[in-house]
PDB file of C-alpha atoms in Angstrom:
ATOM      1  CA  UNK A   1      -0.014   0.071   0.059  1.00 41.00           C
ATOM      2  CA  UNK A   2       1.586   3.440  -1.370  1.00 45.00           C
ATOM      3  CA  UNK A   3      -0.464   5.511   0.687  1.00 52.00           C
ATOM      4  CA  UNK A   4       0.712   6.039   4.251  1.00 61.00           C
ATOM      5  CA  UNK A   5      -1.924   8.459   5.397  1.00 67.00           C
ATOM      6  CA  UNK A   6      -4.267   7.428   8.242  1.00 79.00           C
ATOM      7  CA  UNK A   7      -7.599   8.651   6.696  1.00 84.00           C
ATOM      8  CA  UNK A   8      -9.992   6.411   5.624  1.00 87.00           C
ATOM      9  CA  UNK A   9     -10.635   5.919   2.040  1.00 85.00           C
ATOM     10  CA  UNK A  10     -13.762   8.269   1.683  1.00 87.00           C
ATOM     11  CA  UNK A  11     -12.157  11.461   2.697  1.00 89.00           C
ATOM     12  CA  UNK A  12     -12.921  14.725   0.844  1.00 92.00           C
ATOM     13  CA  UNK A  13      -9.860  16.396  -0.893  1.00 92.00           C
ATOM     14  CA  UNK A  14      -9.959  19.195   1.851  1.00 93.00           C
ATOM     15  CA  UNK A  15      -9.563  16.307   4.471  1.00 91.00           C
ATOM     16  CA  UNK A  16      -6.571  14.756   2.551  1.00 90.00           C
ATOM     17  CA  UNK A  17      -4.993  18.346   1.760  1.00 89.00           C
ATOM     18  CA  UNK A  18      -5.330  19.327   5.525  1.00 89.00           C
ATOM     19  CA  UNK A  19      -3.575  15.991   6.397  1.00 87.00           C
ATOM     20  CA  UNK A  20      -0.900  16.668   4.137  1.00 86.00           C
ATOM     21  CA  UNK A  21      -0.416  20.166   5.576  1.00 82.00           C
ATOM     22  CA  UNK A  22      -0.567  19.007   9.098  1.00 82.00           C
ATOM     23  CA  UNK A  23       2.167  16.039   8.151  1.00 80.00           C
ATOM     24  CA  UNK A  24       4.381  19.212   7.296  1.00 75.00           C
ATOM     25  CA  UNK A  25       4.532  20.406  10.781  1.00 72.00           C
ATOM     26  CA  UNK A  26       6.660  17.784  11.390  1.00 73.00           C
ATOM     27  CA  UNK A  27       9.367  19.202   9.624  1.00 72.00           C
ATOM     28  CA  UNK A  28       9.361  22.497  11.555  1.00 68.00           C
ATOM     29  CA  UNK A  29      12.731  22.894  13.325  1.00 74.00           C
ATOM     30  CA  UNK A  30      11.420  24.575  16.166  1.00 73.00           C
ATOM     31  CA  UNK A  31      10.140  22.848  19.204  1.00 81.00           C
ATOM     32  CA  UNK A  32       6.952  23.270  21.068  1.00 82.00           C
ATOM     33  CA  UNK A  33       8.289  24.349  24.169  1.00 87.00           C
ATOM     34  CA  UNK A  34      10.274  27.272  22.350  1.00 87.00           C
ATOM     35  CA  UNK A  35       7.044  28.256  20.835  1.00 88.00           C
ATOM     36  CA  UNK A  36       5.252  28.786  23.880  1.00 93.00           C
ATOM     37  CA  UNK A  37       8.022  30.723  25.433  1.00 94.00           C
ATOM     38  CA  UNK A  38       8.206  34.498  24.863  1.00 95.00           C
ATOM     39  CA  UNK A  39      11.875  34.846  25.004  1.00 95.00           C
ATOM     40  CA  UNK A  40      12.558  31.908  22.704  1.00 93.00           C
ATOM     41  CA  UNK A  41       9.671  32.285  20.218  1.00 91.00           C
ATOM     42  CA  UNK A  42      10.613  33.411  16.608  1.00 89.00           C
ATOM     43  CA  UNK A  43       9.955  36.941  16.238  1.00 91.00           C
ATOM     44  CA  UNK A  44       7.389  36.287  12.917  1.00 88.00           C
ATOM     45  CA  UNK A  45       5.116  34.541  15.505  1.00 89.00           C
ATOM     46  CA  UNK A  46       5.134  36.645  18.373  1.00 93.00           C
ATOM     47  CA  UNK A  47       1.575  38.183  17.383  1.00 93.00           C
ATOM     48  CA  UNK A  48      -0.048  34.441  17.507  1.00 92.00           C
ATOM     49  CA  UNK A  49       1.732  33.888  21.193  1.00 94.00           C
ATOM     50  CA  UNK A  50       0.043  37.505  22.258  1.00 95.00           C
ATOM     51  CA  UNK A  51      -3.359  36.340  20.969  1.00 94.00           C
ATOM     52  CA  UNK A  52      -2.911  32.847  22.667  1.00 94.00           C
ATOM     53  CA  UNK A  53      -2.012  34.820  25.711  1.00 94.00           C
ATOM     54  CA  UNK A  54      -4.611  37.096  25.598  1.00 91.00           C
ATOM     55  CA  UNK A  55      -2.473  40.021  25.545  1.00 91.00           C
ATOM     56  CA  UNK A  56      -4.852  43.165  25.560  1.00 85.00           C
ATOM     57  CA  UNK A  57      -2.865  45.564  23.587  1.00 84.00           C
ATOM     58  CA  UNK A  58      -0.530  44.718  20.925  1.00 89.00           C
ATOM     59  CA  UNK A  59       0.937  47.291  18.134  1.00 86.00           C
ATOM     60  CA  UNK A  60       3.176  45.828  15.476  1.00 90.00           C
ATOM     61  CA  UNK A  61       5.474  49.003  15.582  1.00 87.00           C
ATOM     62  CA  UNK A  62       6.744  48.187  18.912  1.00 87.00           C
ATOM     63  CA  UNK A  63      10.077  46.762  19.312  1.00 90.00           C
ATOM     64  CA  UNK A  64      10.746  43.479  19.736  1.00 94.00           C
ATOM     65  CA  UNK A  65      11.810  43.575  23.265  1.00 93.00           C
ATOM     66  CA  UNK A  66       8.860  45.422  24.098  1.00 91.00           C
ATOM     67  CA  UNK A  67       6.494  42.716  22.503  1.00 94.00           C
ATOM     68  CA  UNK A  68       7.940  39.965  24.404  1.00 95.00           C
ATOM     69  CA  UNK A  69       7.836  41.778  27.604  1.00 92.00           C
ATOM     70  CA  UNK A  70       4.354  42.345  27.061  1.00 92.00           C
ATOM     71  CA  UNK A  71       3.722  38.743  26.327  1.00 95.00           C
ATOM     72  CA  UNK A  72       5.598  37.954  29.418  1.00 93.00           C
ATOM     73  CA  UNK A  73       3.813  40.119  31.735  1.00 89.00           C
ATOM     74  CA  UNK A  74       0.382  38.996  30.356  1.00 91.00           C
ATOM     75  CA  UNK A  75      -0.329  36.121  32.762  1.00 90.00           C
ATOM     76  CA  UNK A  76       0.459  37.967  35.774  1.00 88.00           C
ATOM     77  CA  UNK A  77      -1.960  40.748  34.399  1.00 87.00           C
ATOM     78  CA  UNK A  78      -4.690  38.584  34.349  1.00 87.00           C
ATOM     79  CA  UNK A  79      -4.060  36.863  37.352  1.00 90.00           C
ATOM     80  CA  UNK A  80      -3.878  40.064  39.330  1.00 89.00           C
ATOM     81  CA  UNK A  81      -6.272  42.377  37.348  1.00 87.00           C
ATOM     82  CA  UNK A  82      -7.859  44.918  39.857  1.00 88.00           C
ATOM     83  CA  UNK A  83      -4.554  45.461  41.617  1.00 89.00           C
ATOM     84  CA  UNK A  84      -1.807  48.334  41.338  1.00 88.00           C
ATOM     85  CA  UNK A  85       0.784  45.444  40.247  1.00 88.00           C
ATOM     86  CA  UNK A  86      -1.601  45.182  37.176  1.00 88.00           C
ATOM     87  CA  UNK A  87      -1.818  48.697  36.486  1.00 90.00           C
ATOM     88  CA  UNK A  88       2.001  48.844  36.665  1.00 88.00           C
ATOM     89  CA  UNK A  89       2.690  45.876  34.217  1.00 86.00           C
ATOM     90  CA  UNK A  90       0.357  47.286  32.069  1.00 87.00           C
ATOM     91  CA  UNK A  91       1.656  50.636  31.487  1.00 88.00           C
ATOM     92  CA  UNK A  92       5.421  50.107  32.393  1.00 86.00           C
ATOM     93  CA  UNK A  93       6.263  47.953  29.069  1.00 82.00           C
ATOM     94  CA  UNK A  94       5.127  51.181  27.032  1.00 83.00           C
ATOM     95  CA  UNK A  95       8.273  53.045  28.505  1.00 84.00           C
ATOM     96  CA  UNK A  96       6.244  55.092  30.952  1.00 88.00           C
ATOM     97  CA  UNK A  97       7.097  55.379  34.947  1.00 87.00           C
ATOM     98  CA  UNK A  98       3.799  55.629  37.242  1.00 90.00           C
ATOM     99  CA  UNK A  99       2.629  56.542  40.622  1.00 91.00           C
ATOM    100  CA  UNK A 100      -0.616  55.415  41.980  1.00 92.00           C
ATOM    101  CA  UNK A 101      -1.983  57.513  44.447  1.00 92.00           C
ATOM    102  CA  UNK A 102      -4.870  56.503  46.194  1.00 91.00           C
ATOM    103  CA  UNK A 103      -8.067  58.193  47.870  1.00 90.00           C
ATOM    104  CA  UNK A 104      -6.628  57.969  51.394  1.00 91.00           C
ATOM    105  CA  UNK A 105      -3.008  59.465  50.288  1.00 90.00           C
ATOM    106  CA  UNK A 106      -4.918  62.399  49.098  1.00 89.00           C
ATOM    107  CA  UNK A 107      -7.930  62.740  51.645  1.00 90.00           C
ATOM    108  CA  UNK A 108     -10.328  62.582  48.406  1.00 90.00           C
ATOM    109  CA  UNK A 109     -13.681  60.769  47.937  1.00 92.00           C
ATOM    110  CA  UNK A 110     -13.401  57.061  48.757  1.00 92.00           C
ATOM    111  CA  UNK A 111     -12.930  54.620  46.280  1.00 90.00           C
ATOM    112  CA  UNK A 112     -11.153  57.134  43.870  1.00 93.00           C
ATOM    113  CA  UNK A 113      -7.519  57.058  42.665  1.00 92.00           C
ATOM    114  CA  UNK A 114      -5.251  59.371  40.292  1.00 93.00           C
ATOM    115  CA  UNK A 115      -2.087  58.336  38.415  1.00 93.00           C
ATOM    116  CA  UNK A 116       0.871  60.548  37.283  1.00 92.00           C
ATOM    117  CA  UNK A 117       2.368  58.957  34.490  1.00 90.00           C
ATOM    118  CA  UNK A 118       6.149  59.994  33.985  1.00 88.00           C
ATOM    119  CA  UNK A 119       7.135  60.324  29.996  1.00 86.00           C
ATOM    120  CA  UNK A 120      10.821  60.664  29.047  1.00 78.00           C
ATOM    121  CA  UNK A 121      11.879  63.284  26.398  1.00 75.00           C
ATOM    122  CA  UNK A 122       9.832  61.802  23.570  1.00 77.00           C
ATOM    123  CA  UNK A 123       6.380  63.003  25.088  1.00 80.00           C
ATOM    124  CA  UNK A 124       3.152  61.223  24.305  1.00 86.00           C
ATOM    125  CA  UNK A 125       0.736  61.599  21.992  1.00 88.00           C
ATOM    126  CA  UNK A 126      -3.021  61.972  22.511  1.00 90.00           C
ATOM    127  CA  UNK A 127      -3.614  58.332  20.789  1.00 88.00           C
ATOM    128  CA  UNK A 128      -1.357  57.214  23.139  1.00 87.00           C
ATOM    129  CA  UNK A 129      -2.814  59.001  26.260  1.00 90.00           C
ATOM    130  CA  UNK A 130      -6.213  57.591  25.218  1.00 90.00           C
ATOM    131  CA  UNK A 131      -4.835  53.940  24.973  1.00 87.00           C
ATOM    132  CA  UNK A 132      -3.431  54.826  28.649  1.00 89.00           C
ATOM    133  CA  UNK A 133      -6.833  55.499  29.757  1.00 90.00           C
ATOM    134  CA  UNK A 134      -8.258  52.306  27.865  1.00 89.00           C
ATOM    135  CA  UNK A 135      -5.485  50.163  29.721  1.00 88.00           C
ATOM    136  CA  UNK A 136      -5.934  51.338  33.009  1.00 90.00           C
ATOM    137  CA  UNK A 137      -9.550  51.386  32.905  1.00 90.00           C
ATOM    138  CA  UNK A 138      -9.089  47.338  31.932  1.00 88.00           C
ATOM    139  CA  UNK A 139      -6.765  46.505  34.671  1.00 89.00           C
ATOM    140  CA  UNK A 140      -8.040  48.458  37.833  1.00 90.00           C
ATOM    141  CA  UNK A 141     -10.381  47.623  40.462  1.00 88.00           C
ATOM    142  CA  UNK A 142     -14.043  47.419  39.522  1.00 88.00           C
ATOM    143  CA  UNK A 143     -14.712  49.258  42.706  1.00 89.00           C
ATOM    144  CA  UNK A 144     -12.097  52.173  42.296  1.00 89.00           C
ATOM    145  CA  UNK A 145     -12.568  55.209  39.509  1.00 90.00           C
ATOM    146  CA  UNK A 146      -9.928  57.110  38.080  1.00 90.00           C
ATOM    147  CA  UNK A 147     -10.373  60.696  39.051  1.00 91.00           C
ATOM    148  CA  UNK A 148      -6.972  62.226  37.283  1.00 90.00           C
ATOM    149  CA  UNK A 149      -4.641  60.801  34.707  1.00 89.00           C
ATOM    150  CA  UNK A 150      -1.507  63.563  34.993  1.00 89.00           C
ATOM    151  CA  UNK A 151       1.349  63.420  32.604  1.00 89.00           C
ATOM    152  CA  UNK A 152       4.741  64.528  33.662  1.00 88.00           C
ATOM    153  CA  UNK A 153       7.462  65.313  31.441  1.00 84.00           C
ATOM    154  CA  UNK A 154      10.965  63.820  33.335  1.00 70.00           C
ATOM    155  CA  UNK A 155      14.158  64.890  31.784  1.00 74.00           C
ATOM    156  CA  UNK A 156      17.928  63.305  32.496  1.00 77.00           C
ATOM    157  CA  UNK A 157      21.049  64.788  32.406  1.00 84.00           C
ATOM    158  CA  UNK A 158      24.034  66.143  34.513  1.00 90.00           C
ATOM    159  CA  UNK A 159      23.476  69.268  36.577  1.00 89.00           C
ATOM    160  CA  UNK A 160      26.543  70.635  38.388  1.00 90.00           C
ATOM    161  CA  UNK A 161      25.902  72.704  41.738  1.00 90.00           C
ATOM    162  CA  UNK A 162      28.410  74.007  44.015  1.00 89.00           C
ATOM    163  CA  UNK A 163      28.245  76.171  47.047  1.00 88.00           C
ATOM    164  CA  UNK A 164      30.764  77.784  49.075  1.00 86.00           C
ATOM    165  CA  UNK A 165      31.039  79.857  52.581  1.00 85.00           C
ATOM    166  CA  UNK A 166      33.281  82.567  53.465  1.00 82.00           C
ATOM    167  CA  UNK A 167      33.493  83.093  56.794  1.00 81.00           C
ATOM    168  CA  UNK A 168      36.088  84.643  59.006  1.00 81.00           C
ATOM    169  CA  UNK A 169      37.384  86.105  62.246  1.00 82.00           C
ATOM    170  CA  UNK A 170      40.102  88.731  63.363  1.00 83.00           C
ATOM    171  CA  UNK A 171      43.046  86.830  64.703  1.00 83.00           C
ATOM    172  CA  UNK A 172      46.308  88.623  66.022  1.00 86.00           C
ATOM    173  CA  UNK A 173      49.438  86.348  66.073  1.00 86.00           C
ATOM    174  CA  UNK A 174      51.923  87.202  68.571  1.00 87.00           C
ATOM    175  CA  UNK A 175      55.645  85.892  68.519  1.00 88.00           C
ATOM    176  CA  UNK A 176      56.174  82.561  70.744  1.00 87.00           C
ATOM    177  CA  UNK A 177      57.326  83.228  74.241  1.00 86.00           C
ATOM    178  CA  UNK A 178      58.480  80.425  76.165  1.00 85.00           C
ATOM    179  CA  UNK A 179      56.892  79.690  79.909  1.00 86.00           C
ATOM    180  CA  UNK A 180      59.699  80.255  82.609  1.00 85.00           C
ATOM    181  CA  UNK A 181      60.939  76.763  83.705  1.00 84.00           C
ATOM    182  CA  UNK A 182      61.195  76.604  87.829  1.00 84.00           C
ATOM    183  CA  UNK A 183      63.664  74.313  89.077  1.00 77.00           C
TER     184      UNK A 183
END
C-alpha cells in the first residue's frame, strides 16, 4: 500500500489536503516548548503567541523587546487584574513610569485614585493618552474610579551645583614666648 495516510478511503479532498499540511508540521525545526516561550519564540510568530496569551493591547510598531515583555507579563496581569501591580505591568512596558495615588493618600472621596505618568523626552501623543486610559480602565479594580491621569515630563542629564561659604575672624598672632621653667 503506497498511501501512508491514516484517513479513511472516503475522505474529501479538503481532509486529504489538511492531513498533508499537518504532516509538514513535523518538519518544522522549532520545538513546541520554544514556541510557547516569549523569550525563545521566533519574532514572526509573536503576534499569535500574544493572541494565545490574551494580551490586551498589541502594536506591530513596538520593538521586539517590548513585544516579548508584554507577552511575558500577560499572565501576571490577568491573574492580578484589579491591583496596582497589574496597572503597573500594563503601563510600564510602554516605556512610562507611573505613580498611583489612592484616595486615602490624598484625602479625597473613597474609592477613587489618580495616576501620574512619567514620560521621557519623547512626550506622549493623544492616541497614546487615550490608550493609557483604556488600559488602566481594563486593569483597575472594578470598585475604584480614576479621577485623574496626569502626565509629567521627566528629563535626565547632568547638573553641576556648588556651594561656598566665606566665614572669617580677626586673629592676632604674637611671637612665641616660652614659659619660665622653675627648678
